[in-house]
mmCIF file of C-alpha atoms in Angstrom:
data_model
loop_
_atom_site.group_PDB
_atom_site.id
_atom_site.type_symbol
_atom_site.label_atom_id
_atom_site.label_comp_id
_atom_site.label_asym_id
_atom_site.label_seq_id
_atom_site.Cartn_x
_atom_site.Cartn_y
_atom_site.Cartn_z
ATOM 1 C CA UNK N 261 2.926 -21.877 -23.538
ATOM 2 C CA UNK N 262 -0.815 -21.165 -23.204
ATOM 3 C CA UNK N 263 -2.761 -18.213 -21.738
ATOM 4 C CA UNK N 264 -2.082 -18.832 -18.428
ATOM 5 C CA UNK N 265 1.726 -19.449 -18.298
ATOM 6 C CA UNK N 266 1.906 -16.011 -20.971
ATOM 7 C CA UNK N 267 -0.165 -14.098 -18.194
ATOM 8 C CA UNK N 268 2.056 -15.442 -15.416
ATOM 9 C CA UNK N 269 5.209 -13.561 -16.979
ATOM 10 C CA UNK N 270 3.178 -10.884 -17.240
ATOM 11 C CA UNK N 271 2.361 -10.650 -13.880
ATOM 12 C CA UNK N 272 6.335 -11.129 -13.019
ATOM 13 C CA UNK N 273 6.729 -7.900 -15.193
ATOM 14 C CA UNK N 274 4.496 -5.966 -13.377
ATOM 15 C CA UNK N 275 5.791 -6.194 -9.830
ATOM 16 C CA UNK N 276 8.884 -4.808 -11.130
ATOM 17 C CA UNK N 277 6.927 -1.658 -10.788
ATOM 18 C CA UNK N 278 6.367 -2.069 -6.671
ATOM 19 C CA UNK N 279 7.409 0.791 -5.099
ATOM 20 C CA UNK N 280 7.417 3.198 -8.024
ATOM 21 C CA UNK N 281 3.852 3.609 -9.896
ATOM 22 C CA UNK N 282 1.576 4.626 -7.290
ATOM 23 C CA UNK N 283 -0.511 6.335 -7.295
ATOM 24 C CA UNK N 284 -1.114 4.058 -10.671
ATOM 25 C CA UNK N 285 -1.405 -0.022 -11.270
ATOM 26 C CA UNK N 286 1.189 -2.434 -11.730
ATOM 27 C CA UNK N 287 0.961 -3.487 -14.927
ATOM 28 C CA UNK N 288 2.670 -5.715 -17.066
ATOM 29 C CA UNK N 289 2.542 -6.799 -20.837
ATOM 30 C CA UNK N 290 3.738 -9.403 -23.008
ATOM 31 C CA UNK N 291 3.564 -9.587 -27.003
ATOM 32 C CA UNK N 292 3.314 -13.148 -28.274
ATOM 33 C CA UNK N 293 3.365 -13.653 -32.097
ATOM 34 C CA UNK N 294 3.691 -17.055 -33.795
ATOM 35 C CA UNK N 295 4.389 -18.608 -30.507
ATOM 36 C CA UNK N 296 7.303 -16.148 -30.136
ATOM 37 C CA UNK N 297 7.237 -13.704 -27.275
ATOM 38 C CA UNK N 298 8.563 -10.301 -29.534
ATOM 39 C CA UNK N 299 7.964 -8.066 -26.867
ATOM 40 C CA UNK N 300 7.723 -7.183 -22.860
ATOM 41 C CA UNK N 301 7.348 -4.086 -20.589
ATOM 42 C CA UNK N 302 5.792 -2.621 -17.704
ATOM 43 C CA UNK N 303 4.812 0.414 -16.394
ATOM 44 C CA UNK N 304 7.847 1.543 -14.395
ATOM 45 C CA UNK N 305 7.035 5.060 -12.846
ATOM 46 C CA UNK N 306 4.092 7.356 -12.341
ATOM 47 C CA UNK N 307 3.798 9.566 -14.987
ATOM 48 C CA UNK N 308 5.649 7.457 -18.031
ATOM 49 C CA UNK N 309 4.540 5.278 -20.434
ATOM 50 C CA UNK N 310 2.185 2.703 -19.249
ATOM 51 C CA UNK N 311 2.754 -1.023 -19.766
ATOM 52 C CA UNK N 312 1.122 -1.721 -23.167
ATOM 53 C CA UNK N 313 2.989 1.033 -24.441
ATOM 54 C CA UNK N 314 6.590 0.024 -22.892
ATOM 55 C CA UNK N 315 6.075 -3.549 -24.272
ATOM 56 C CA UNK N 316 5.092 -2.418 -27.984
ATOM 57 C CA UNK N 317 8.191 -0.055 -28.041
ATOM 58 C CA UNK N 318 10.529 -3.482 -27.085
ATOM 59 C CA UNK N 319 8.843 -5.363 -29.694
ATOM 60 C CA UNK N 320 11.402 -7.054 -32.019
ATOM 61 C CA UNK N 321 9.368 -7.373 -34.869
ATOM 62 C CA UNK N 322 6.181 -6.015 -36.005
ATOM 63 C CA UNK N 323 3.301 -6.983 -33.653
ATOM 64 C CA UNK N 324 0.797 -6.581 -36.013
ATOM 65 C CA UNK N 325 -1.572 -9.628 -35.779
ATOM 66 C CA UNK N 326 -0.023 -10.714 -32.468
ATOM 67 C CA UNK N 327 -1.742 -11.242 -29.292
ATOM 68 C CA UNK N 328 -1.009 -8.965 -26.558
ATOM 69 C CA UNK N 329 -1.453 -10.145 -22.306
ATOM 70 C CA UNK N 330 -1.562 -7.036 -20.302
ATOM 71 C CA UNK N 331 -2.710 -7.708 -16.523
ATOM 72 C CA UNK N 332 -5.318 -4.929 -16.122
ATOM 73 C CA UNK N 333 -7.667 -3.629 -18.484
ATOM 74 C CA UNK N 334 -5.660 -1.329 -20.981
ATOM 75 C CA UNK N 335 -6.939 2.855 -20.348
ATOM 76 C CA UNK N 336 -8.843 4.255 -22.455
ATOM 77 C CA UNK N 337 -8.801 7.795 -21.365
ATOM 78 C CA UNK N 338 -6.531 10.721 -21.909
ATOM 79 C CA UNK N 339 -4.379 11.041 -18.375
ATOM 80 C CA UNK N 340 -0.741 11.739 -17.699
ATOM 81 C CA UNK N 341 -0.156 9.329 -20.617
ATOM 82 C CA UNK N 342 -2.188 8.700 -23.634
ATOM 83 C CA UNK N 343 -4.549 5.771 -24.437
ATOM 84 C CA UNK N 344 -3.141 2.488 -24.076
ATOM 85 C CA UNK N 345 -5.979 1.308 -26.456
ATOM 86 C CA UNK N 346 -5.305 3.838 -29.107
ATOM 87 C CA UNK N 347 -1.816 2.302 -29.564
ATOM 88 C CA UNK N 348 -2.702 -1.112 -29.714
ATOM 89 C CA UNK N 349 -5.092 -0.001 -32.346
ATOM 90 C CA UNK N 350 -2.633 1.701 -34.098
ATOM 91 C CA UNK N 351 -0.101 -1.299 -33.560
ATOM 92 C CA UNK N 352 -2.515 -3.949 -35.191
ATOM 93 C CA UNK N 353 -2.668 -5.830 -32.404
ATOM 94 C CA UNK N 354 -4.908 -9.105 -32.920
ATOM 95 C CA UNK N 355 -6.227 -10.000 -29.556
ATOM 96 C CA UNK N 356 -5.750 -8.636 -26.157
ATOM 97 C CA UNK N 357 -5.840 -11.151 -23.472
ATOM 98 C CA UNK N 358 -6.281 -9.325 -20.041
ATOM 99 C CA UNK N 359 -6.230 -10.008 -16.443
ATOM 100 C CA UNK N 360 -8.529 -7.568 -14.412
ATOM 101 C CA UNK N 361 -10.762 -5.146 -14.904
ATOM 102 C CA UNK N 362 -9.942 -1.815 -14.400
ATOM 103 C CA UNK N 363 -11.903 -0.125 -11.203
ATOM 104 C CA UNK N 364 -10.881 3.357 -12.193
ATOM 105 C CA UNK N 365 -14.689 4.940 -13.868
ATOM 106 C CA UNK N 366 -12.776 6.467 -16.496
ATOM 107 C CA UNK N 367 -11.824 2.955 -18.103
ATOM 108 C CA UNK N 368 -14.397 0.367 -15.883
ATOM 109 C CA UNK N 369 -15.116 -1.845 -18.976
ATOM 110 C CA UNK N 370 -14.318 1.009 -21.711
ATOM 111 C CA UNK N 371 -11.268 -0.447 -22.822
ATOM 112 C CA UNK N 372 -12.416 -3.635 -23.894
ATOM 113 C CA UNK N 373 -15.464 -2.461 -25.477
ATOM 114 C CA UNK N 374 -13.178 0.295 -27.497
ATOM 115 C CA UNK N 375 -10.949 -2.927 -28.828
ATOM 116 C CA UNK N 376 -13.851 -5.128 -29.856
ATOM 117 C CA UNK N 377 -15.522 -1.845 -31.093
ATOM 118 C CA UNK N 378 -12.548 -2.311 -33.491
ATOM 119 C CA UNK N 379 -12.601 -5.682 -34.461
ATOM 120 C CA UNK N 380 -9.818 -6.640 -31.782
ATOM 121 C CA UNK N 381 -10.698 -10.246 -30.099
ATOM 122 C CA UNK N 382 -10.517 -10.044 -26.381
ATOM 123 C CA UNK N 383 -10.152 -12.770 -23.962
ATOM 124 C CA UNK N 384 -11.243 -11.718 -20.546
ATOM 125 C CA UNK N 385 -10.363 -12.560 -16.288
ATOM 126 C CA UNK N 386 -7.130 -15.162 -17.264
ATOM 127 C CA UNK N 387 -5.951 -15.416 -13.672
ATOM 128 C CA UNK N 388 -8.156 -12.873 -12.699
ATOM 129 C CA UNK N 389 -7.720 -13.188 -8.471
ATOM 130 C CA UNK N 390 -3.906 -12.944 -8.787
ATOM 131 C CA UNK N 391 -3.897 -10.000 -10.917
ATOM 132 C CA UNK N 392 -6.681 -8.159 -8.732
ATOM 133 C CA UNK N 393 -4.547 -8.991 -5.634
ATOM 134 C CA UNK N 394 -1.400 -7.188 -7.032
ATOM 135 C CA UNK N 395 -3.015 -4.246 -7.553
ATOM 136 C CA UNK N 396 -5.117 -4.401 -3.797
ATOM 137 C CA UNK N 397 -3.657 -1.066 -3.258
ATOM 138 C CA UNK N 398 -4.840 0.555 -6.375
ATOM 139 C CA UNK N 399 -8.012 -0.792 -6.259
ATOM 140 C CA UNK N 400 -9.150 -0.014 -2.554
ATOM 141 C CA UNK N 401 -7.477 3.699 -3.396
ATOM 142 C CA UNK N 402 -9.832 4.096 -6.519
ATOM 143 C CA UNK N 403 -13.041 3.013 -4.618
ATOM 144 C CA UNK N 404 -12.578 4.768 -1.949
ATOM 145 C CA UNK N 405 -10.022 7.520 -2.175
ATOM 146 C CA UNK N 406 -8.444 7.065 1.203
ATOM 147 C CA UNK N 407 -4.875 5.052 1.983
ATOM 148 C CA UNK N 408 -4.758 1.289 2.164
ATOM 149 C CA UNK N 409 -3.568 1.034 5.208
ATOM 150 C CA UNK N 410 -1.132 -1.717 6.532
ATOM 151 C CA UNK N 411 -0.714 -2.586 10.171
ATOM 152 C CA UNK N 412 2.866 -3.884 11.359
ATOM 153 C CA UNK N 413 4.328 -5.029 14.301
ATOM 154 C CA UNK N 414 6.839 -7.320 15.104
ATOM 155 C CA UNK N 415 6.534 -9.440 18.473
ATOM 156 C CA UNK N 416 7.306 -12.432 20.363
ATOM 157 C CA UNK N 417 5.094 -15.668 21.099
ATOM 158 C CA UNK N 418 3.822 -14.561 23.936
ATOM 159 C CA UNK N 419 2.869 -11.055 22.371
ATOM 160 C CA UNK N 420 5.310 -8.585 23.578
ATOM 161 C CA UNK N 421 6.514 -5.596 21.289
ATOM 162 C CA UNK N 422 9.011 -4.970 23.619
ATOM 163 C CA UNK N 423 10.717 -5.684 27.582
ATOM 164 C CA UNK N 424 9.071 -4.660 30.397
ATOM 165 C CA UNK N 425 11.654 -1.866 30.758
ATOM 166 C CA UNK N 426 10.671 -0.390 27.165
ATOM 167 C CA UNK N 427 13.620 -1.911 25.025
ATOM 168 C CA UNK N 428 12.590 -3.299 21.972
ATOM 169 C CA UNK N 429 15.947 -3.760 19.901
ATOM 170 C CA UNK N 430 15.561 -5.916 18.250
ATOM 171 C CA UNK N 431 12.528 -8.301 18.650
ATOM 172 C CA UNK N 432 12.744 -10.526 15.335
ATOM 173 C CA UNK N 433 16.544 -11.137 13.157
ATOM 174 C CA UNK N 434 18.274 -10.139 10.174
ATOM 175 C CA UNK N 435 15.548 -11.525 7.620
ATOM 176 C CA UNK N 436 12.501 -10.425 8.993
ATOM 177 C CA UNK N 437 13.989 -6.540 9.444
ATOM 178 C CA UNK N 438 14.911 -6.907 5.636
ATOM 179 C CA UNK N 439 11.590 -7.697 4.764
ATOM 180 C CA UNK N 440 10.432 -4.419 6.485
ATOM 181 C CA UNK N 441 12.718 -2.327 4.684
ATOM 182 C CA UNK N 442 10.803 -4.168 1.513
ATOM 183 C CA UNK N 443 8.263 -2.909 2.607
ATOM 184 C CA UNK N 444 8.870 0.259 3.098
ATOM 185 C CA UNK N 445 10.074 0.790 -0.498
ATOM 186 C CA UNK N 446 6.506 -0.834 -1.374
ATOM 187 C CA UNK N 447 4.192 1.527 0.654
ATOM 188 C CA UNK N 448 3.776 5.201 -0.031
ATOM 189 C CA UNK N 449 4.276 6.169 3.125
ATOM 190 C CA UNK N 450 4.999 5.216 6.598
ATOM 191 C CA UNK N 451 3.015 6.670 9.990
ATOM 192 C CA UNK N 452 3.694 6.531 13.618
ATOM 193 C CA UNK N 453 2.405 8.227 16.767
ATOM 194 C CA UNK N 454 3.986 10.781 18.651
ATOM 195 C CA UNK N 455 4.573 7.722 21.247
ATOM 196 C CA UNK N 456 7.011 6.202 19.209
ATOM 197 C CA UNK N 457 8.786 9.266 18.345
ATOM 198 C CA UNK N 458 9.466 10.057 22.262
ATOM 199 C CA UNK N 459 10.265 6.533 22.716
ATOM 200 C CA UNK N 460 12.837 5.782 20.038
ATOM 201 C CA UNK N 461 13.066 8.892 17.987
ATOM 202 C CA UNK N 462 13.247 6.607 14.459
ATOM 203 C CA UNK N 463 14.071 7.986 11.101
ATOM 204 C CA UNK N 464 11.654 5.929 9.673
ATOM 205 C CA UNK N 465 13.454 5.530 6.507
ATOM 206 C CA UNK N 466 14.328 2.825 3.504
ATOM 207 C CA UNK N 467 17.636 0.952 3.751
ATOM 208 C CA UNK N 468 16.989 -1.411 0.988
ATOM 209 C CA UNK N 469 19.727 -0.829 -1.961
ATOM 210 C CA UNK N 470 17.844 0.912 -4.686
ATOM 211 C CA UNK N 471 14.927 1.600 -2.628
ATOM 212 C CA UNK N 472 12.650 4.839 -1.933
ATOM 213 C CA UNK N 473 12.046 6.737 1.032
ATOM 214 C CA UNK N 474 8.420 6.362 2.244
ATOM 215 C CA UNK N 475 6.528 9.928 3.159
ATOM 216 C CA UNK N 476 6.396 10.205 6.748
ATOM 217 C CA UNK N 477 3.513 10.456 9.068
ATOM 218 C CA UNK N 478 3.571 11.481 12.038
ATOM 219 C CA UNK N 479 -0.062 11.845 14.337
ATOM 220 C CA UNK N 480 0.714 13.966 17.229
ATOM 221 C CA UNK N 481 -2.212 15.536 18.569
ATOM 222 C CA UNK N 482 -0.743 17.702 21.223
ATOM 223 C CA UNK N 483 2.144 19.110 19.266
ATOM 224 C CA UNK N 484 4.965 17.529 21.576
ATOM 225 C CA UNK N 485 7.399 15.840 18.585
ATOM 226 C CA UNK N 486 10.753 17.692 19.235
ATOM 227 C CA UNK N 487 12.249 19.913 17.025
ATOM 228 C CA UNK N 488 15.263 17.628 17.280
ATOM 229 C CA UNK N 489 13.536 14.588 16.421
ATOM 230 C CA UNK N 490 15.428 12.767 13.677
ATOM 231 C CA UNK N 491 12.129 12.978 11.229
ATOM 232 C CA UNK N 492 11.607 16.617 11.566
ATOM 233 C CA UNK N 493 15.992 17.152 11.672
ATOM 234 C CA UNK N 494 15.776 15.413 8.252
ATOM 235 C CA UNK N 495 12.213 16.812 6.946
ATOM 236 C CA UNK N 496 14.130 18.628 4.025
ATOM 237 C CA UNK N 497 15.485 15.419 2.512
ATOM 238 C CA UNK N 498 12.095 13.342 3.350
ATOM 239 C CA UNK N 499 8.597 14.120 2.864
ATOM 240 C CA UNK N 500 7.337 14.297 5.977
ATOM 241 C CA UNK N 501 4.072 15.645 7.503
ATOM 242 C CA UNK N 502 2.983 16.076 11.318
ATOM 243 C CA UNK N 503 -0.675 15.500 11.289
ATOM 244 C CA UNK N 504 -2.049 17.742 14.819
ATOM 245 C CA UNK N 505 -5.286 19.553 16.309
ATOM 246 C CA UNK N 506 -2.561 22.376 17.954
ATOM 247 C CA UNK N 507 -4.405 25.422 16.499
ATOM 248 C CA UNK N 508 -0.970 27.570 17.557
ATOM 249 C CA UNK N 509 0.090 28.900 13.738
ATOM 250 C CA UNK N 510 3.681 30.162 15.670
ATOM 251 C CA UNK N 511 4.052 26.177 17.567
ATOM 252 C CA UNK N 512 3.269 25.011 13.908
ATOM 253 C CA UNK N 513 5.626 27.343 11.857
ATOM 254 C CA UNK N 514 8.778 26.434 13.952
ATOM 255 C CA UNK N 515 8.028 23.178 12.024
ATOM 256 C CA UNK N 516 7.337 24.472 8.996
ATOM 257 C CA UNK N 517 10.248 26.138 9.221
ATOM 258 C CA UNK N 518 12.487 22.821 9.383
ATOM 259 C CA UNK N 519 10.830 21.522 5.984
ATOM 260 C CA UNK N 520 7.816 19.801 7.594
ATOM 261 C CA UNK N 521 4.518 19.993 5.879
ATOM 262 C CA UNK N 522 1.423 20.558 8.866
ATOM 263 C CA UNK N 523 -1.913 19.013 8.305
ATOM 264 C CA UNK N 524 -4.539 20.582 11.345
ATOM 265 C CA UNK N 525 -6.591 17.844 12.080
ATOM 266 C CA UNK N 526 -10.065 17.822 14.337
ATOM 267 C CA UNK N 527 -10.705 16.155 17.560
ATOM 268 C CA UNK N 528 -12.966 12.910 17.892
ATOM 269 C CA UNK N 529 -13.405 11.750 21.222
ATOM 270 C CA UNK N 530 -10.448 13.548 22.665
ATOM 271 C CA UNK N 531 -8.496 12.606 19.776
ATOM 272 C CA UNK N 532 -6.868 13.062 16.323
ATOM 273 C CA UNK N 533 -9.324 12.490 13.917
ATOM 274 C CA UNK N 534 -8.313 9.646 11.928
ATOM 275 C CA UNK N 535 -10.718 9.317 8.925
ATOM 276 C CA UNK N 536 -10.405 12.742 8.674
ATOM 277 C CA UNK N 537 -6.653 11.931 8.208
ATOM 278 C CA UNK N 538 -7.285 9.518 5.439
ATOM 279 C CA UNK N 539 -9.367 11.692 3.612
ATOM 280 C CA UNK N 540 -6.604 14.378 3.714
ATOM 281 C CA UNK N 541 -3.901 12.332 3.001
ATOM 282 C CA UNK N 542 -6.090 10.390 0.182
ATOM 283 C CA UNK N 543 -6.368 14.203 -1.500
ATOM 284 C CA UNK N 544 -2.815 14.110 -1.609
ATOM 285 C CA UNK N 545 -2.788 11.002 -3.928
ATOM 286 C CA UNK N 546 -1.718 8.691 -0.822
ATOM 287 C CA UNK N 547 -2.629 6.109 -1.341
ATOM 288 C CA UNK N 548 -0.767 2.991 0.735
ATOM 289 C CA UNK N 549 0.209 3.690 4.877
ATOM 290 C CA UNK N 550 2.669 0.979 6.737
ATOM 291 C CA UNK N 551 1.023 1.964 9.886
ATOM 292 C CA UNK N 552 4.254 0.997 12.667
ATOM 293 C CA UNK N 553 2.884 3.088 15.490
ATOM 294 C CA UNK N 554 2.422 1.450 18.847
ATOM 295 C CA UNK N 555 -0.411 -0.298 20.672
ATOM 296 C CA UNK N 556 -2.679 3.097 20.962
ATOM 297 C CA UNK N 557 -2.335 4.232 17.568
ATOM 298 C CA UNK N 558 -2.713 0.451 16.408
ATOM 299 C CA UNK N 559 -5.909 0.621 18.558
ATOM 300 C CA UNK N 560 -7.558 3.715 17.430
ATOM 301 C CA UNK N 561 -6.445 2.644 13.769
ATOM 302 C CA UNK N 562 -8.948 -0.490 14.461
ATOM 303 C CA UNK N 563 -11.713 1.489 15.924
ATOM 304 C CA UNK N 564 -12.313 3.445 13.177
ATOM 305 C CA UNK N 565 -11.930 1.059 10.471
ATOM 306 C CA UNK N 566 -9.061 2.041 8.521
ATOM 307 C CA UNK N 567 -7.091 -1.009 8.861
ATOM 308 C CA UNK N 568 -7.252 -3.019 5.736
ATOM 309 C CA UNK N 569 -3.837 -5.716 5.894
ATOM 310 C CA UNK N 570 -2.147 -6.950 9.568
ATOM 311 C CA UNK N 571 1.478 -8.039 8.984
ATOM 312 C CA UNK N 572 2.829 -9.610 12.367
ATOM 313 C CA UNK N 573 6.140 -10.564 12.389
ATOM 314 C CA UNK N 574 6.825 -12.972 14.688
ATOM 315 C CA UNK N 575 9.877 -13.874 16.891
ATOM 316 C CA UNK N 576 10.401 -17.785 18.714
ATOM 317 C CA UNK N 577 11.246 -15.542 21.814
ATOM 318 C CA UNK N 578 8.830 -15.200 25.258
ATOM 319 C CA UNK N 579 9.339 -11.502 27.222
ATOM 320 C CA UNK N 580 6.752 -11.486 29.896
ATOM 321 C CA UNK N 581 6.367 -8.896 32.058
ATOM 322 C CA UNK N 582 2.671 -7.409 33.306
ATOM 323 C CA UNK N 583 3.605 -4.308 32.114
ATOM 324 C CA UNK N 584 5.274 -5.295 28.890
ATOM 325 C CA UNK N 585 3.160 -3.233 25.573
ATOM 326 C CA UNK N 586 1.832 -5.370 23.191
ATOM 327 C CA UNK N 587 0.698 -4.595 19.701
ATOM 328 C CA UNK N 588 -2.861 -3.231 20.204
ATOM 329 C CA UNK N 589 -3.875 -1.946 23.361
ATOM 330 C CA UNK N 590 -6.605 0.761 23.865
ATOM 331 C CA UNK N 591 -9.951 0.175 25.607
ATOM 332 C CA UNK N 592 -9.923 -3.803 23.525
ATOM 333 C CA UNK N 593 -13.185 -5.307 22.603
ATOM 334 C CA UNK N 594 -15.737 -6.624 25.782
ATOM 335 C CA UNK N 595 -16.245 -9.873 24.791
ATOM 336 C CA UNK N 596 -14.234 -12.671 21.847
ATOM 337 C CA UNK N 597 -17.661 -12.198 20.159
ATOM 338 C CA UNK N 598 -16.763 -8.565 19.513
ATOM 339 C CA UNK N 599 -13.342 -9.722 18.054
ATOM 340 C CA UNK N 600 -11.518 -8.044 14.793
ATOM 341 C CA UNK N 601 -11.709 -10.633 12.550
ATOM 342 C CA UNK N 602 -9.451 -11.596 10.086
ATOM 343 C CA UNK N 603 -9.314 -13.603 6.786
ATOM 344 C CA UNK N 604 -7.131 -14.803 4.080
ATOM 345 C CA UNK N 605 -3.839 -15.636 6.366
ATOM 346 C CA UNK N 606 -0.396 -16.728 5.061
ATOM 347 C CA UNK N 607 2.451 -17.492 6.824
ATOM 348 C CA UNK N 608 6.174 -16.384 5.603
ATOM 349 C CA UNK N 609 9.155 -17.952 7.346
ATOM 350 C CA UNK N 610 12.220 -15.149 7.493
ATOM 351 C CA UNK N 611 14.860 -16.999 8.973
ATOM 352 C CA UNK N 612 14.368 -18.463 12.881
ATOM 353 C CA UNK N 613 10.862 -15.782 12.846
ATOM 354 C CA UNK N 614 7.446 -15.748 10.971
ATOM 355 C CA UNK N 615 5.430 -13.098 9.100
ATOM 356 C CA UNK N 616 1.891 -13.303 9.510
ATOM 357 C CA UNK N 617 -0.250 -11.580 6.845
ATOM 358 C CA UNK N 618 -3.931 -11.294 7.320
ATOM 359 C CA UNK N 619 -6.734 -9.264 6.124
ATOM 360 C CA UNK N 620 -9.572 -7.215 7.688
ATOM 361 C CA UNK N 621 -12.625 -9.095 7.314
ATOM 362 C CA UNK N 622 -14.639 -5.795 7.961
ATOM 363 C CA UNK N 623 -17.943 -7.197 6.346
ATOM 364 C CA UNK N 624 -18.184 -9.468 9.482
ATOM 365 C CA UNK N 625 -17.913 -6.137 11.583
ATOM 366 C CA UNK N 626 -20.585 -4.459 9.258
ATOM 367 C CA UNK N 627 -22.511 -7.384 9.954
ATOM 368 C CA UNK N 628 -22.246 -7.703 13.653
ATOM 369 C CA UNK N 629 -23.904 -3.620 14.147
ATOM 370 C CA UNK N 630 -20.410 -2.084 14.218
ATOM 371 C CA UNK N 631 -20.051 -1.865 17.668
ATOM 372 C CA UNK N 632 -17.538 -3.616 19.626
ATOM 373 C CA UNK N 633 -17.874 -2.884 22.956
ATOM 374 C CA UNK N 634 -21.603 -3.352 23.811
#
């Protein structure tokens, strides 16, 4: 095996960490010595031992002299865990081989420099793009502090989230609704509108075996979620905060009172604030949003540029209906020149539907003046 094919397993270590690390990497690690891979780990929760370390205590002989692949740049800082680099010093380690460089300022190129200080060889970027793209979350969260945020819907071919008459149970099959629950166990945490809630009063919860509950987000400007709603009824078991502008402390408390946490939001154009939002919730080490509100939310989530992902799951089925909602609705852009673009598509097949996945391409808006409607 050569670099490449020894950073590839690494890689498949590190997702074994989705769903558990944030608001840290994924990281994995591999110890090769002799041709002989002696050792393997990855970081598996937030706050234990980090990948390098994981793999060194697996080792089944001594790694000194062996080369070590480790997908990000190993820490060199004193955080919840100790230096990664420190113990591959101490270890003996040969040469480091590593995937992507670590964003975070207290490592950003420190960690490579402290190894070579040290007479460690180190072999930089081996599949660089897919080890960057594992960690998207992580590294749009370090830069910017606010949520990665991931817009989902699931509709039919002609663009319907649900019947004319409001029904939407269900739109795509078996597959595609298992690969949501995936991805809720992926995400930190999961936010609707106050829309939703009225219309189908969801738990917003994880099914999958083994999985986590995401925290739960509710924006509800006016106050109006019921008390009975199923996400405030259940607010003790799952994190789950009701972001508002109601200034009523007594209105707010009856919530409080039922285990859900209150953020008070300001008004922007009539509305809840939602880079204020992200800013809050960012504080609070959030730092991935499935965003599975409905076309208004959707819409104001687009306006203010907090969208970074669009996963549309897509159903062989045709609705109709005037009336019928469909995934983004809002005031929509004045002309196809004034499109959202996106970038970087791939196409999933989950059983008879399709999942869509598509970035943001928000230097084209940056580039066009920013304004969509004029």
């Amino acid at each position: 095996m050569n670099d490449t094919e020894y950073m590839q397993l690494a890689l498949q270590y590190a997702k074994k960490g989705e769903g558990w690390v944030a608001p840290n990497p994924m990281v994995g690690a591999v110890i090769v010595k002799e041709g002989r891979v002696i050792g393997a780990g990855w970081h598996q929760k937030c706050g234990e031992p980090h990948a390098e370390r994981n793999a060194l205590a697996s080792c089944s002989e001594s790694p000194r002299g062996a080369t070590m692949y480790v997908t990000l740049e190993p820490c060199c800082h004193q955080g919840r865990q100790p230096p990664c680099t420190e113990a591959i010093l101490k270890a003996q380690i040969g040469r480091v081989v590593t995937g992507a460089l670590d964003p975070n300022p207290l490592v950003a190129g420190g960690g490579i420099r402290m190894l070579r200080e040290h007479g460690v060889a180190v072999t930089e970027h081996i599949l660089k793009e897919e080890c960057e793209k594992l960690n998207e979350i992580f590294f749009h969260y370090i830069g910017t502090n606010r949520p990665f945020v991931v817009m989902k819907y699931a509709m039919t071919m002609d663009g319907k989230i649900a019947a004319y008459t409001g029904a939407s149970k269900w739109i795509t099959g078996a597959a595609a609704l298992e690969h949501v629950q995936a991805q809720r166990n992926r995400y930190t945490a999961i936010m609707v509108g106050v829309g939703t809630v009225l219309a189908d009063d969801p738990m917003l919860s994880c099914r999958m075996p083994g999985g986590k509950n995401p925290v739960r987000i509710l924006c509800d400007t006016n106050l109006r979620t019921p008390l009975t709603a199923q996400t405030v009824a259940t607010a003790n078991q799952i994190r789950t905060i009701i972001a508002t502008c109601c200034t009523d402390e007594m209105k707010k408390d009856a919530y409080r009172h039922m285990g859900c946490e209150i953020l008070t939001i300001q008004k922007r154009d009539g509305r809840l604030d939602l880079l204020q939002l992200m800013e809050k919730l960012g504080q609070q080490q959030i730092d991935s949003i499935l965003l599975e509100g409905g076309g208004t939310l959707n819409w104001a989530a687009l306006e203010c540029g907090i969208v970074q992902k669009v996963q549309a799951y897509i159903a062989p089925k045709l609705f109709g209906g005037q009336e019928a909602k469909t995934p983004v609705e809002g005031a929509g852009v004045s002309a196809p020149s004034k499109a959202f673009l996106l970038k970087n598509s791939k196409m999933t097949k989950l059983g008879d539907d399709f999942l869509i996945e598509s970035e943001v391409d928000w230097h084209v808006y940056r580039d066009c003046g920013g304004n969509r409607n004029n």
